XYZ file of C-alpha atoms in Angstrom:
404
model
C -238.796 -35.812 94.616
C -236.344 -34.519 92.134
C -232.698 -35.519 91.673
C -230.475 -34.592 94.574
C -228.878 -31.260 93.912
C -226.614 -31.256 96.942
C -225.717 -32.910 100.194
C -225.768 -31.811 103.746
C -225.663 -33.159 107.246
C -226.842 -32.710 110.806
C -224.166 -31.615 113.484
C -224.356 -30.880 117.177
C -222.778 -28.154 119.130
C -221.605 -28.834 122.710
C -219.513 -27.345 125.438
C -215.857 -27.854 125.118
C -214.751 -30.694 127.474
C -211.996 -28.491 129.018
C -208.409 -29.387 129.776
C -206.552 -32.307 131.349
C -205.626 -31.891 134.945
C -202.026 -31.721 136.002
C -202.326 -34.787 138.151
C -203.502 -36.848 135.219
C -200.550 -35.463 133.263
C -198.059 -36.689 135.983
C -199.611 -39.989 135.919
C -199.621 -40.221 132.111
C -196.013 -39.075 131.920
C -194.858 -42.704 132.601
C -196.678 -45.746 131.249
C -198.603 -48.063 133.644
C -196.031 -50.794 133.300
C -193.175 -48.421 134.569
C -195.461 -47.603 137.655
C -195.929 -51.297 138.259
C -192.168 -51.971 137.962
C -191.412 -49.088 140.436
C -193.964 -50.505 142.848
C -192.613 -53.971 142.754
C -189.020 -52.846 143.205
C -190.075 -50.661 146.080
C -191.934 -53.509 147.800
C -188.988 -56.052 147.300
C -186.432 -53.410 148.600
C -188.597 -52.820 151.639
C -188.909 -56.389 152.550
C -185.216 -57.138 152.123
C -184.196 -54.064 154.255
C -186.828 -55.039 156.857
C -185.131 -58.307 157.545
C -181.904 -56.845 158.567
C -182.864 -53.258 159.737
C -186.490 -53.717 160.932
C -189.639 -52.300 159.213
C -189.353 -48.758 160.662
C -185.734 -48.126 159.810
C -186.107 -49.729 156.349
C -189.205 -47.507 155.681
C -187.178 -44.423 156.579
C -184.379 -45.595 154.144
C -186.875 -46.201 151.360
C -188.456 -42.675 151.849
C -184.828 -41.327 151.696
C -184.292 -43.295 148.530
C -187.598 -42.047 146.871
C -186.964 -38.423 147.834
C -183.420 -38.509 146.625
C -181.941 -37.871 150.080
C -178.185 -37.748 151.046
C -176.171 -40.786 151.483
C -174.626 -41.931 154.832
C -170.962 -41.945 153.915
C -168.770 -41.263 150.749
C -167.273 -44.441 149.067
C -163.809 -45.242 150.148
C -162.469 -47.628 147.490
C -161.426 -46.330 144.111
C -163.932 -48.461 142.278
C -166.770 -47.458 144.384
C -165.863 -43.782 143.792
C -165.665 -44.239 139.952
C -168.986 -46.076 139.923
C -170.622 -43.366 142.194
C -169.234 -40.496 140.023
C -170.384 -42.116 136.831
C -173.936 -42.775 138.285
C -174.002 -39.161 139.675
C -173.375 -37.755 136.201
C -175.818 -40.039 134.572
C -178.434 -39.085 137.114
C -177.879 -35.314 136.472
C -178.363 -35.845 132.695
C -181.481 -37.948 133.139
C -182.858 -35.636 135.722
C -182.373 -32.551 133.562
C -184.118 -34.312 130.647
C -187.067 -35.540 132.737
C -187.505 -32.153 134.426
C -187.552 -30.346 130.872
C -190.139 -32.733 129.545
C -192.224 -32.651 132.741
C -192.212 -28.722 132.786
C -193.313 -28.657 129.256
C -195.943 -31.217 129.911
C -197.305 -29.284 132.833
C -197.289 -25.912 131.294
C -198.775 -26.783 127.943
C -202.589 -27.215 128.252
C -203.988 -30.518 126.851
C -207.617 -30.484 125.743
C -210.022 -33.346 126.621
C -211.839 -35.200 123.663
C -214.871 -33.469 122.577
C -218.123 -34.874 120.966
C -217.143 -35.454 117.343
C -219.245 -38.368 116.053
C -222.541 -39.962 116.635
C -220.762 -42.777 118.484
C -219.704 -40.260 121.111
C -223.298 -39.256 121.720
C -224.329 -42.965 121.987
C -221.503 -43.747 124.402
C -223.293 -42.010 127.134
C -226.275 -44.405 127.031
C -228.523 -42.840 129.498
C -231.961 -41.740 128.692
C -233.973 -39.083 130.478
C -237.653 -38.593 130.699
C -239.704 -36.161 132.527
C -243.262 -37.131 133.448
C -245.791 -34.359 134.132
C -249.399 -34.733 134.789
C -249.342 -38.353 133.912
C -247.846 -38.198 130.415
C -244.613 -37.658 128.817
C -243.635 -33.961 128.703
C -240.881 -32.527 126.623
C -241.242 -28.930 127.483
C -242.889 -26.642 129.957
C -244.234 -23.098 129.653
C -244.190 -20.750 132.550
C -247.739 -19.298 132.605
C -249.912 -17.574 135.221
C -253.027 -17.444 133.211
C -254.782 -20.832 132.788
C -256.811 -21.693 129.699
C -256.187 -22.362 126.006
C -253.664 -20.291 124.194
C -252.444 -20.118 120.648
C -248.930 -19.151 119.603
C -247.507 -19.253 116.147
C -250.424 -21.438 114.919
C -249.883 -24.055 117.736
C -252.736 -24.645 120.179
C -252.057 -26.046 123.656
C -253.676 -26.135 127.040
C -251.929 -24.504 130.087
C -252.720 -24.468 133.798
C -251.540 -21.955 136.487
C -247.806 -22.481 136.978
C -245.700 -24.679 134.845
C -247.593 -26.956 132.522
C -246.881 -29.393 129.854
C -247.962 -28.333 126.229
C -248.866 -30.649 123.464
C -249.614 -29.624 119.846
C -253.085 -30.323 118.614
C -252.683 -29.274 114.966
C -250.173 -32.119 114.173
C -251.597 -34.999 116.109
C -250.636 -37.573 113.315
C -246.953 -36.513 113.609
C -247.059 -36.443 117.461
C -244.957 -33.362 117.636
C -244.633 -31.592 120.939
C -243.794 -27.937 120.825
C -242.782 -25.165 123.265
C -241.900 -21.522 122.837
C -240.320 -20.751 126.087
C -238.541 -23.453 128.138
C -237.716 -23.199 131.798
C -234.435 -24.347 133.365
C -235.816 -27.019 135.499
C -236.206 -29.326 132.544
C -232.580 -30.031 132.397
C -231.530 -33.698 132.738
C -229.916 -34.609 136.017
C -226.149 -34.423 136.261
C -224.279 -37.580 135.318
C -226.861 -38.683 132.710
C -226.179 -39.008 128.953
C -226.100 -36.295 126.458
C -229.574 -34.852 125.565
C -230.252 -33.491 122.112
C -232.234 -30.365 121.596
C -233.407 -28.750 118.364
C -236.169 -27.839 116.069
C -239.219 -30.141 115.673
C -238.267 -30.671 112.004
C -234.843 -32.048 112.817
C -236.528 -34.795 114.923
C -238.239 -36.068 111.719
C -234.836 -36.088 110.066
C -233.061 -38.242 112.649
C -232.945 -41.921 111.604
C -231.105 -43.257 114.640
C -233.677 -44.439 117.090
C -231.434 -44.047 120.076
C -230.695 -40.408 119.195
C -234.372 -39.789 118.488
C -235.271 -41.175 122.014
C -233.024 -38.486 123.494
C -234.312 -35.638 121.355
C -236.202 -32.775 122.983
C -237.967 -29.991 120.900
C -236.691 -26.592 121.734
C -236.512 -23.149 120.059
C -233.555 -21.739 118.182
C -232.206 -19.505 120.873
C -233.191 -21.822 123.606
C -231.286 -24.741 122.053
C -227.994 -22.754 122.440
C -228.787 -21.570 125.879
C -229.295 -25.223 127.001
C -225.700 -26.029 125.774
C -224.314 -23.007 127.478
C -225.973 -23.932 130.832
C -225.396 -27.734 130.894
C -222.368 -29.918 130.115
C -224.717 -32.812 129.013
C -226.708 -30.849 126.399
C -226.300 -30.908 122.572
C -227.925 -28.635 120.088
C -228.746 -30.238 116.681
C -228.825 -28.276 113.448
C -227.504 -28.087 109.963
C -223.608 -28.317 109.918
C -223.059 -25.285 107.816
C -225.445 -23.222 109.887
C -223.705 -24.336 113.169
C -220.376 -23.412 111.706
C -221.482 -19.817 110.929
C -223.222 -19.698 114.345
C -220.236 -20.475 116.583
C -217.378 -19.320 114.380
C -216.306 -16.688 117.006
C -217.211 -18.694 120.037
C -214.406 -20.417 121.961
C -216.683 -22.143 124.470
C -218.769 -24.255 121.946
C -217.568 -27.052 119.764
C -219.157 -28.308 116.605
C -218.957 -31.927 115.869
C -218.670 -33.745 112.515
C -221.677 -34.988 110.565
C -223.682 -37.310 112.600
C -226.033 -37.957 109.751
C -225.509 -37.476 106.062
C -228.419 -35.981 104.182
C -229.249 -35.371 100.478
C -230.952 -32.118 99.335
C -234.005 -32.730 97.020
C -237.128 -30.938 95.994
C -240.280 -32.552 97.133
C -243.210 -32.512 94.641
C -246.397 -34.244 93.865
C -246.183 -37.631 92.131
C -248.375 -36.558 89.275
C -246.633 -33.210 88.792
C -246.236 -32.709 84.899
C -243.003 -30.882 85.245
C -241.253 -33.443 87.379
C -239.384 -35.182 84.614
C -237.928 -31.984 82.921
C -237.021 -30.417 86.280
C -235.202 -33.550 87.314
C -233.391 -33.609 83.969
C -232.221 -29.983 84.413
C -231.239 -30.568 88.148
C -229.233 -33.532 87.166
C -227.333 -31.810 84.460
C -226.679 -28.878 86.746
C -225.268 -31.231 89.304
C -223.092 -33.226 86.935
C -221.710 -30.070 85.329
C -220.551 -28.986 88.795
C -222.500 -25.778 88.973
C -224.091 -26.630 92.245
C -220.841 -27.369 93.801
C -219.342 -24.160 92.452
C -222.082 -22.128 93.838
C -221.802 -23.705 97.253
C -218.020 -23.062 97.379
C -218.418 -19.407 96.233
C -221.173 -18.769 98.682
C -219.047 -20.117 101.603
C -215.626 -18.860 100.339
C -215.588 -15.875 102.674
C -216.382 -18.150 105.715
C -213.684 -20.602 104.831
C -211.224 -17.794 104.359
C -212.054 -16.410 107.802
C -211.587 -19.995 109.316
C -208.237 -20.400 107.843
C -207.099 -16.999 108.970
C -208.281 -17.764 112.494
C -206.522 -21.229 112.404
C -203.296 -19.615 111.166
C -203.255 -16.886 113.812
C -203.985 -19.409 116.529
C -200.912 -21.414 115.536
C -198.681 -18.366 115.197
C -199.494 -16.693 118.454
C -197.996 -17.798 121.801
C -200.322 -19.590 124.214
C -201.132 -17.785 127.401
C -199.419 -19.310 130.381
C -201.659 -19.072 133.398
C -200.793 -19.465 137.146
C -202.820 -22.657 137.391
C -200.525 -24.288 134.674
C -197.429 -23.737 136.946
C -199.068 -23.876 140.352
C -198.965 -27.634 140.519
C -195.193 -27.592 140.297
C -195.119 -25.708 143.550
C -197.615 -28.206 144.951
C -195.170 -31.022 144.171
C -192.321 -29.074 145.654
C -194.185 -28.472 148.879
C -195.178 -32.205 148.969
C -191.600 -33.370 148.527
C -190.311 -30.931 151.167
C -193.029 -32.376 153.575
C -192.144 -35.852 152.929
C -188.456 -35.025 153.445
C -189.170 -33.325 156.687
C -191.283 -36.232 157.800
C -188.516 -38.654 157.096
C -186.017 -36.552 158.965
C -188.361 -36.364 161.988
C -188.782 -40.128 161.871
C -185.065 -40.678 161.746
C -184.644 -38.483 164.860
C -187.278 -40.323 166.725
C -185.863 -43.609 165.772
C -182.307 -42.529 166.723
C -183.418 -41.307 170.049
C -185.281 -44.621 170.780
C -182.189 -46.632 169.815
C -179.546 -44.472 171.525
C -180.502 -45.174 175.202
C -180.366 -48.835 174.329
C -176.941 -48.700 172.883
C -175.774 -46.664 175.900
C -177.023 -49.214 178.392
C -175.513 -52.052 176.375
C -172.177 -50.240 176.408
C -172.362 -49.640 180.137
C -173.259 -53.320 180.902
C -170.223 -54.416 178.692
C -167.936 -51.988 180.609
C -169.094 -53.412 184.068
C -168.592 -56.962 182.783
C -165.025 -56.197 181.578
C -164.141 -54.516 184.867
C -165.442 -57.694 186.904
C -163.336 -59.909 184.591
C -160.317 -57.708 185.211
C -160.957 -57.738 188.941
C -161.291 -61.524 189.059
C -157.966 -61.938 187.188
C -156.225 -59.582 189.693
C -157.678 -61.626 192.585
C -156.176 -64.738 191.100
C -152.833 -62.885 190.820
C -153.093 -61.749 194.567
C -153.541 -65.361 195.696
C -150.504 -66.478 193.816
C -148.468 -63.680 195.108
C -149.759 -64.040 198.730
C -148.322 -67.607 198.785
C -144.895 -66.141 197.861
C -144.768 -63.008 200.229
C -147.432 -62.595 202.936
C -146.505 -58.865 203.653
C -146.907 -57.766 200.186
C -150.041 -59.626 199.834
C -151.672 -57.914 202.682
C -150.927 -54.563 201.389
C -151.988 -55.521 197.822
C -155.029 -57.013 199.150
C -156.025 -53.892 200.986
C -155.349 -51.835 197.941
C -157.393 -54.124 195.693
C -160.164 -54.186 198.265
C -160.398 -50.394 198.043
C -160.446 -50.614 194.314
C -163.081 -53.106 194.310
C -165.313 -51.026 196.657
C -164.729 -47.939 194.465
C -165.797 -49.874 191.312
C -168.881 -51.241 193.004
């Protein structure tokens, strides 16, 4: 081959991973250590209150504390009022800041990471194979006419229905080719990314793991695979992929997963190999090849910069699903507050009869003690005047009967 006159690379296009959910945004708003500290403080406060108030009443108080419910009574001392006022002002400031950041976090869409490098493709280390008629099949052709067919110089054997095809003209290269691929050849959901592309790109891939997941497909079928499956990747030249999806917002082009050099392949005994190599080398060293590449892709890069600038300048569309989660949180808070209020009512009704009975018992005990004391006084007064004692004893007797 001649001296390298340029460089290129292989890239893959995949579907964009989408956006981060609002629930994950809420969890990621605070660090995991903060969540752990809040959980530990909640548990400690619950156990401390449970020793003095009982588990049910302490649980209701903790729910009131977490939902920012009202307090029982206002502070009475001046120091408590000053402390409560300062804490209330501090809470209002912090609450405004937190709500502002939380609203911006929920309304701004956050994109999930897409496939960018070869390591991202290898991270989903799951291979898929489809076995058909006892041998490995990379593609199927729907056909209702059994027999031998020839398309585009490739000869393959088909049976009625879906059959596996194998090239016979390139047995030494072991290339499997298909012109029309059916949908049921997709890998199962949850498996790793499967790479589709031309049969020539399979020979260019150097990574054995990526080659094990490569499937031969047509030019249009490769892109259709990516549009239909979230675990499919279309392999092609980086510059060609860029021009192919420049106006598509669904697909994403990765970085170079493999660096290639562009050379001219010749015979070893070609008499013009040395002078052509010398001319190509001088052209590359002078920068003519790089200048030609930049001039040929200048319009493409200008269009890309224009789109990027317009995307930054324009406002992002705010959709209902971006703000709907806030109303879900509000409804959840109101439901928890209503549940805490209902629990307080139930607990209060259960505790109120017991307090009424205990107060009634205490009242009866105090009446009995007062009657006993009055009886002692009657005995002492009866020893002094018998006539008064009889009248007093009769009145006390009536009073005792009425009390009983």
